[in-house]
GROMACS .gro file of C-alpha atoms in nm:
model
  266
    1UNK     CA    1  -1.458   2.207  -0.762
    2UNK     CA    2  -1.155   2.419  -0.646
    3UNK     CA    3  -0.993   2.326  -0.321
    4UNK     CA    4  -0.700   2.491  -0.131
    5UNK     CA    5  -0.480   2.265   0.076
    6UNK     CA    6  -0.216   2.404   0.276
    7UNK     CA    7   0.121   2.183   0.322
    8UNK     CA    8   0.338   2.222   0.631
    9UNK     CA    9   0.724   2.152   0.588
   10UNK     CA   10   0.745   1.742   0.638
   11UNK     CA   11   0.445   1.779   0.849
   12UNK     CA   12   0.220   1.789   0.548
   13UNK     CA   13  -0.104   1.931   0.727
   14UNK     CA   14  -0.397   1.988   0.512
   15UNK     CA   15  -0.701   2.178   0.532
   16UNK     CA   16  -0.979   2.264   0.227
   17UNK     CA   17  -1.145   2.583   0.176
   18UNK     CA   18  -1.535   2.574   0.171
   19UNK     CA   19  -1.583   2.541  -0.282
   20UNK     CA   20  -1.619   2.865  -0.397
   21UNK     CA   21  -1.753   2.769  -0.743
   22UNK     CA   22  -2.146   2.675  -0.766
   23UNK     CA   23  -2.038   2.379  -1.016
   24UNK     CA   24  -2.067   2.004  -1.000
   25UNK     CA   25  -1.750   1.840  -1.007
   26UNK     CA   26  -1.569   1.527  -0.937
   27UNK     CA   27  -1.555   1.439  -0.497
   28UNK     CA   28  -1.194   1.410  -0.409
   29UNK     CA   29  -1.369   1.244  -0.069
   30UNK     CA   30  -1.353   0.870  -0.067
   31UNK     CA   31  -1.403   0.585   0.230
   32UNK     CA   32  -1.206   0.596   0.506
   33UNK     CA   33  -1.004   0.283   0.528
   34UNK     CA   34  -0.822   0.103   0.781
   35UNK     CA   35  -0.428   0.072   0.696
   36UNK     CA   36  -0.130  -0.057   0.846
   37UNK     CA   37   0.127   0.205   0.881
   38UNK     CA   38   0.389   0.120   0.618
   39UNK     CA   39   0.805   0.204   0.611
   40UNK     CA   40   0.934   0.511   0.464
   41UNK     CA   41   1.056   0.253   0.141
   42UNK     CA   42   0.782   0.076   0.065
   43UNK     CA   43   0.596   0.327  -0.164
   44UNK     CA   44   0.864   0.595  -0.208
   45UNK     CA   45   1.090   0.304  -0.325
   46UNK     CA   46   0.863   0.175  -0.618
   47UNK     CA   47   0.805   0.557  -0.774
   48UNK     CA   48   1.067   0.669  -1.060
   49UNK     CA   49   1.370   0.855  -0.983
   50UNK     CA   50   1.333   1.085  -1.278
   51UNK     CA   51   0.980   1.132  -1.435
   52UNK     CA   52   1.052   1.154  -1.738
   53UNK     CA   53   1.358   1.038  -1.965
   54UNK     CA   54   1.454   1.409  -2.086
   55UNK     CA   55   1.253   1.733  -2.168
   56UNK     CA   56   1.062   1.670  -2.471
   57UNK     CA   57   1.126   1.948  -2.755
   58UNK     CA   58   0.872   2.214  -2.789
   59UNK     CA   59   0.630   2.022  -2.590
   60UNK     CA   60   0.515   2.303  -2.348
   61UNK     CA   61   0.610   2.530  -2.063
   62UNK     CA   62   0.654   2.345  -1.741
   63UNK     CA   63   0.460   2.657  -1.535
   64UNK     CA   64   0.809   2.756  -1.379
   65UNK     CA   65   0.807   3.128  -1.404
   66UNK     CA   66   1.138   3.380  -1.454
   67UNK     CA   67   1.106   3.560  -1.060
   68UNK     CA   68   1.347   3.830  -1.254
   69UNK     CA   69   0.998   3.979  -1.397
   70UNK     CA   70   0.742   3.909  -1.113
   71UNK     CA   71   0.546   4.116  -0.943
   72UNK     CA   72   0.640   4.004  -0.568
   73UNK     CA   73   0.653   4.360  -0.438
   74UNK     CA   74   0.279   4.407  -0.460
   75UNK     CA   75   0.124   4.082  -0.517
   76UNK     CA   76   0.280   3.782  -0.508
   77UNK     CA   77   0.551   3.635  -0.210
   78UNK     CA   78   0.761   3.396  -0.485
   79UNK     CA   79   0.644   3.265  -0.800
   80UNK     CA   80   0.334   3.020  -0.825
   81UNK     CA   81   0.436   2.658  -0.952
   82UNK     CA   82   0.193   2.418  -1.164
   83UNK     CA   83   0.247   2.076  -1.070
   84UNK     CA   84   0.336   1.926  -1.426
   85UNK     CA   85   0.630   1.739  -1.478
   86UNK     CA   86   0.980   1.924  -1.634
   87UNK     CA   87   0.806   1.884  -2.045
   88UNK     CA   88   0.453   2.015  -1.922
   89UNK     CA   89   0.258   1.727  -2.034
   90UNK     CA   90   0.105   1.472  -1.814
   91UNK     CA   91  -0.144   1.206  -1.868
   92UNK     CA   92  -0.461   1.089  -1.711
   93UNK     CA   93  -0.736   0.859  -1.766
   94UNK     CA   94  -1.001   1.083  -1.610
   95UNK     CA   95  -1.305   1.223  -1.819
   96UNK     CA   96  -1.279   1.579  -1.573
   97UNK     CA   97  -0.936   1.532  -1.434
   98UNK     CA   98  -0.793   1.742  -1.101
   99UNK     CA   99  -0.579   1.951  -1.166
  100UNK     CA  100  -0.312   2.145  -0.902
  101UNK     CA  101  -0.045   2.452  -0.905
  102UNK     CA  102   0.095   2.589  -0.584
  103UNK     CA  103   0.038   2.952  -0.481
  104UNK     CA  104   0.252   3.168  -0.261
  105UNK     CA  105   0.151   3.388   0.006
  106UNK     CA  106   0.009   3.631  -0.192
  107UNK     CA  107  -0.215   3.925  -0.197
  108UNK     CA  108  -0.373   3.894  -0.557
  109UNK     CA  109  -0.753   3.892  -0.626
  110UNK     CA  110  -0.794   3.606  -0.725
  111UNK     CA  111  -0.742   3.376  -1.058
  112UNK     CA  112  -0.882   3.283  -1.361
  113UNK     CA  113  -0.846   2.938  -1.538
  114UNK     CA  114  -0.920   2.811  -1.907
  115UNK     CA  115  -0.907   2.487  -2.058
  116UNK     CA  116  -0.793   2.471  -2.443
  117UNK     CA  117  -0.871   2.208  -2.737
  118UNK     CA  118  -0.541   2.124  -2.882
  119UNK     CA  119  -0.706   2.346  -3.186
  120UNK     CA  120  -0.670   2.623  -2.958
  121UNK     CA  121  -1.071   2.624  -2.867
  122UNK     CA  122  -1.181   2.678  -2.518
  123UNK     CA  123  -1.374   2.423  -2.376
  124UNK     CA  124  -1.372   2.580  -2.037
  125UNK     CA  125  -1.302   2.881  -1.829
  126UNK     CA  126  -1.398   3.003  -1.469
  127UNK     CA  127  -1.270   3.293  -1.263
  128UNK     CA  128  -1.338   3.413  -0.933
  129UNK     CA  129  -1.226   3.630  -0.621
  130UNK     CA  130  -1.019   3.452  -0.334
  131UNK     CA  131  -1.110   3.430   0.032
  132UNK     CA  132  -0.902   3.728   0.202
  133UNK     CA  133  -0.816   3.738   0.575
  134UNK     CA  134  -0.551   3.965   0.776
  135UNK     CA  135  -0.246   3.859   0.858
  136UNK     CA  136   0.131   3.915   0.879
  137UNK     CA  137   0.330   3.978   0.523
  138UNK     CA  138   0.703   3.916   0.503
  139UNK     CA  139   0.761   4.229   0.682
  140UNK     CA  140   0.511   4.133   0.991
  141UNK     CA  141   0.281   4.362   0.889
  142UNK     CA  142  -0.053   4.347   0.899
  143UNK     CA  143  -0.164   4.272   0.582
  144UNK     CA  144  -0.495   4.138   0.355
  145UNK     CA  145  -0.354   3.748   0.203
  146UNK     CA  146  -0.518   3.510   0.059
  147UNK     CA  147  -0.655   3.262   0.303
  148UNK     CA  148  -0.425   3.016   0.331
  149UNK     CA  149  -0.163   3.079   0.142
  150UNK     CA  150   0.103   2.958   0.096
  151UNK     CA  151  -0.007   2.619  -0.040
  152UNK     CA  152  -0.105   2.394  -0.293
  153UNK     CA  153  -0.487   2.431  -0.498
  154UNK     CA  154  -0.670   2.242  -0.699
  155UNK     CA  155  -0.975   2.241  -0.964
  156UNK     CA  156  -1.166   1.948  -1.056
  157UNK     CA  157  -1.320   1.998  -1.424
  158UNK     CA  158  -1.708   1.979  -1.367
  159UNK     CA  159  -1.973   1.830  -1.554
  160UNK     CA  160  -2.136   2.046  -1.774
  161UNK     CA  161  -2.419   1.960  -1.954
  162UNK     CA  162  -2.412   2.095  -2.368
  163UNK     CA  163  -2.042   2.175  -2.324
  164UNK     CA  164  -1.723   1.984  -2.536
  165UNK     CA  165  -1.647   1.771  -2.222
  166UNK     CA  166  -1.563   1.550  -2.092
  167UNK     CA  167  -1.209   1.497  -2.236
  168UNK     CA  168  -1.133   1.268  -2.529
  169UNK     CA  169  -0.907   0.974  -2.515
  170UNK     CA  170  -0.555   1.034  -2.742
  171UNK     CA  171  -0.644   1.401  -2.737
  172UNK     CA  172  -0.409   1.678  -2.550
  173UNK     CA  173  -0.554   1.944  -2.384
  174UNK     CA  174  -0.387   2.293  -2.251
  175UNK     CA  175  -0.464   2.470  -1.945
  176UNK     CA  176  -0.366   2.779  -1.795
  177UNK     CA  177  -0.434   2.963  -1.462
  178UNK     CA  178  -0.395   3.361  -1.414
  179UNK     CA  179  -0.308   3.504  -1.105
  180UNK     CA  180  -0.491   3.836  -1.107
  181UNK     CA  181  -0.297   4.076  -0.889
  182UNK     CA  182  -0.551   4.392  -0.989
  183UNK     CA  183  -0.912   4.346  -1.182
  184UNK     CA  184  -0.838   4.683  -1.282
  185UNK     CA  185  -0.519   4.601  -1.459
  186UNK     CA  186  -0.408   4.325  -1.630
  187UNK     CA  187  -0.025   4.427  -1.647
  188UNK     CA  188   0.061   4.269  -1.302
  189UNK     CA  189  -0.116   3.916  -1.361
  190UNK     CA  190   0.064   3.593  -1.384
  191UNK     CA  191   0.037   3.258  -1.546
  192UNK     CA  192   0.077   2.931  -1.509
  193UNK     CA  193   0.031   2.687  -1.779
  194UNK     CA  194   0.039   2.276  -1.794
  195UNK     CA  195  -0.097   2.031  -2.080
  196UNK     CA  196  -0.317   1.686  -2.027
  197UNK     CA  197  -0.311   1.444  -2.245
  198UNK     CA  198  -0.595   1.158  -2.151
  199UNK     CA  199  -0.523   0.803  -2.244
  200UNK     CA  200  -0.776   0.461  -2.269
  201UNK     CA  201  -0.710   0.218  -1.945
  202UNK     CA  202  -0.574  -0.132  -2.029
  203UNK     CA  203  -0.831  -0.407  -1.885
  204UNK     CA  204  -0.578  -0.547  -1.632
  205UNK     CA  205  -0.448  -0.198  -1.444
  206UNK     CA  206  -0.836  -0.142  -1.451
  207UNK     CA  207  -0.911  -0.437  -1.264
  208UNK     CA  208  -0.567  -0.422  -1.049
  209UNK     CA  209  -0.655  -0.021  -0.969
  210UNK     CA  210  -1.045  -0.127  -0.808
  211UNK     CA  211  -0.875  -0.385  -0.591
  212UNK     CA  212  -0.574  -0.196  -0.484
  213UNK     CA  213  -0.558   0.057  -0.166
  214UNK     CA  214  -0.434   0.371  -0.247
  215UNK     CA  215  -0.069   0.304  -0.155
  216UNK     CA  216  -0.055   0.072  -0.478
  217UNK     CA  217  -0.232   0.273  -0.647
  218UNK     CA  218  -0.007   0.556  -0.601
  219UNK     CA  219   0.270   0.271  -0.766
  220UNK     CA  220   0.064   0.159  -1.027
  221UNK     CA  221  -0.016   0.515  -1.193
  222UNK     CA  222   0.357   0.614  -1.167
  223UNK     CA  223   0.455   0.291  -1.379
  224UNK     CA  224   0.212   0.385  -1.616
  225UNK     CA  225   0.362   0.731  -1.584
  226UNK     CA  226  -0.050   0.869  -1.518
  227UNK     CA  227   0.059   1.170  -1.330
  228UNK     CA  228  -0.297   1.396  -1.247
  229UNK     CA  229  -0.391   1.016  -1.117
  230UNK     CA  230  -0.055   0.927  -0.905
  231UNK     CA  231  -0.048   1.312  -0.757
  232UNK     CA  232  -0.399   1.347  -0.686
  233UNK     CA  233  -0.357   1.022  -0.490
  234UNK     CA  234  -0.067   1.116  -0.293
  235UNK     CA  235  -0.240   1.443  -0.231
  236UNK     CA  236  -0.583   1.232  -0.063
  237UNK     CA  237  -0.386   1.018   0.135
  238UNK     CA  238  -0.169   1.355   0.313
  239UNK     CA  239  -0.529   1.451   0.370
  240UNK     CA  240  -0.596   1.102   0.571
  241UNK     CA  241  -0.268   1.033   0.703
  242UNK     CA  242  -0.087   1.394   0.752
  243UNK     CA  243   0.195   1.233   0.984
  244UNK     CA  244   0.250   0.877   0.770
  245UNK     CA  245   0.679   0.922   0.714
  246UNK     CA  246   0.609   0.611   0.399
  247UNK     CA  247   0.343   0.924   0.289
  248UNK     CA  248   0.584   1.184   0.333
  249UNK     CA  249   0.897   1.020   0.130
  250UNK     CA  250   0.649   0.923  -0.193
  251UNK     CA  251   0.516   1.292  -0.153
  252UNK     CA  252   0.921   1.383  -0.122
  253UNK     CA  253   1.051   1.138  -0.409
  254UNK     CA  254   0.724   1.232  -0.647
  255UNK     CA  255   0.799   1.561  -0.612
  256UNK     CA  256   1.166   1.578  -0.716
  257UNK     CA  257   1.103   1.307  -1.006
  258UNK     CA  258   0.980   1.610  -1.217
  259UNK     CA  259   1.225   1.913  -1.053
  260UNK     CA  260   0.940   2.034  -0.786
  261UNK     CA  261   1.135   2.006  -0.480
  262UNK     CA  262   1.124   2.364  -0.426
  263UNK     CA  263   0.770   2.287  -0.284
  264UNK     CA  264   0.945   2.064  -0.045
  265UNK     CA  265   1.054   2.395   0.143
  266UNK     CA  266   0.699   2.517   0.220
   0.00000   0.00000   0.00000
């Protein structure tokens, strides 16, 4: 399931694009619940400073692409972003996790993504056209973007029945997404690139995760350092409660844990 949800600068408005992918995947939708409005500290304080102790050697790309070498002229505004921390790697404890990367006003095509064994075997791969509308480039001009854009997407791995999924625990798994800027030619495209690595739940944070709102929950993954789990949280509740400031600073602090603030800016 691929959604596209647009952030405002510390306004944090979302909306989703109708799925453009006939495939069965994960809901991100969930109960509405009932919750007290809490202060900026109380979840922003609990999440980690700095995600991760230092880089890890040779442990991936973290998506972050050169601008020296992009495109921007003719497709792309400023260079797409995949929400992994700094090393690349993050871990989950999803079967079909979410997965999300950040795209630019932009007039590309649309994208392609592919999901790798870590013996290099793909497991998965979709590609399709974006959703086009007119509307002013960086030049006011009338132009044909991407709906939407800028803002921040996401694909949920589907079911699929006879295929090597769902994902195996201890097992890493690569992914990339390709910004096509022409069908025609391949030259212009652009990638973005992340790696999951899906891990066994202990017992207890099982049984503390069902009973916990999503505020905790948000606390609980980061401890455990389960990032597709702690951002795809943070992302549901912006959805719910756009205007929450205790929403805002975890999206804020979460973000610049891993060097991402540059999202911050819209």
């Amino acid at each position: 399931m691929l959604k596209l949800i647009r952030f405002f600068p510390h306004k944090l408005a979302i909306t989703a694009l109708v799925t453009l992918l006939l495939i069965v995947g994960l809901s991100l939708k969930e109960p509405v619940r009932v919750q007290a409005q809490l202060s900026n500290a109380s979840i922003s304080s609990q999440l980690p400073d700095q995600w991760e102790s230092a880089p890890l050697p040779n442990s991936g790309d973290s998506g972050l692409q050169d601008s020296s070498n992009l495109p921007f002229a003719g497709c792309l505004s400023n260079y797409p972003i995949a929400l992994v921390p700094a090393s690349g790697m993050g871990q989950t404890l999803a079967e079909y996790p979410t997965i999300f990367w950040y795209l630019p006003r932009t007039r590309a095509w649309g994208m392609e993504f592919k999901l790798t064994n870590s013996d290099s075997q793909e497991i998965y791969s979709t590609k399709y056209a974006f959703a086009h509308g007119t509307s002013n480039d960086d030049q006011g001009q009338d132009a044909q973007l991407v709906v939407g854009t800028p803002g921040i997407l996401s694909l949920t791995i589907p079911r699929l029945k006879g295929s090597s999924l769902p994902l195996k625990v201890d097992q890493k798994y690569d992914w990339t997404v390709r910004i096509i800027c022409n069908p025609n030619d391949p030259s212009g495209d652009v990638y973005m690139a992340g790696t999951i690595r899906r891990v066994s739940i202990d017992p207890t944070l099982s049984r503390r995760l069902q009973q916990a709102p999503p505020e905790e929950r948000v606390v609980l993954y980061a401890k455990e350092r389960l990032w597709y789990e702690a951002l795809g949280t943070l992302v549901k509740l912006q959805r719910d409660r756009p205007n929450d400031p205790a929403v805002i600073a975890a999206w804020d602090k979460l973000l610049k844990s891993v060097g991402l603030d540059m999202i911050l800016l819209g």
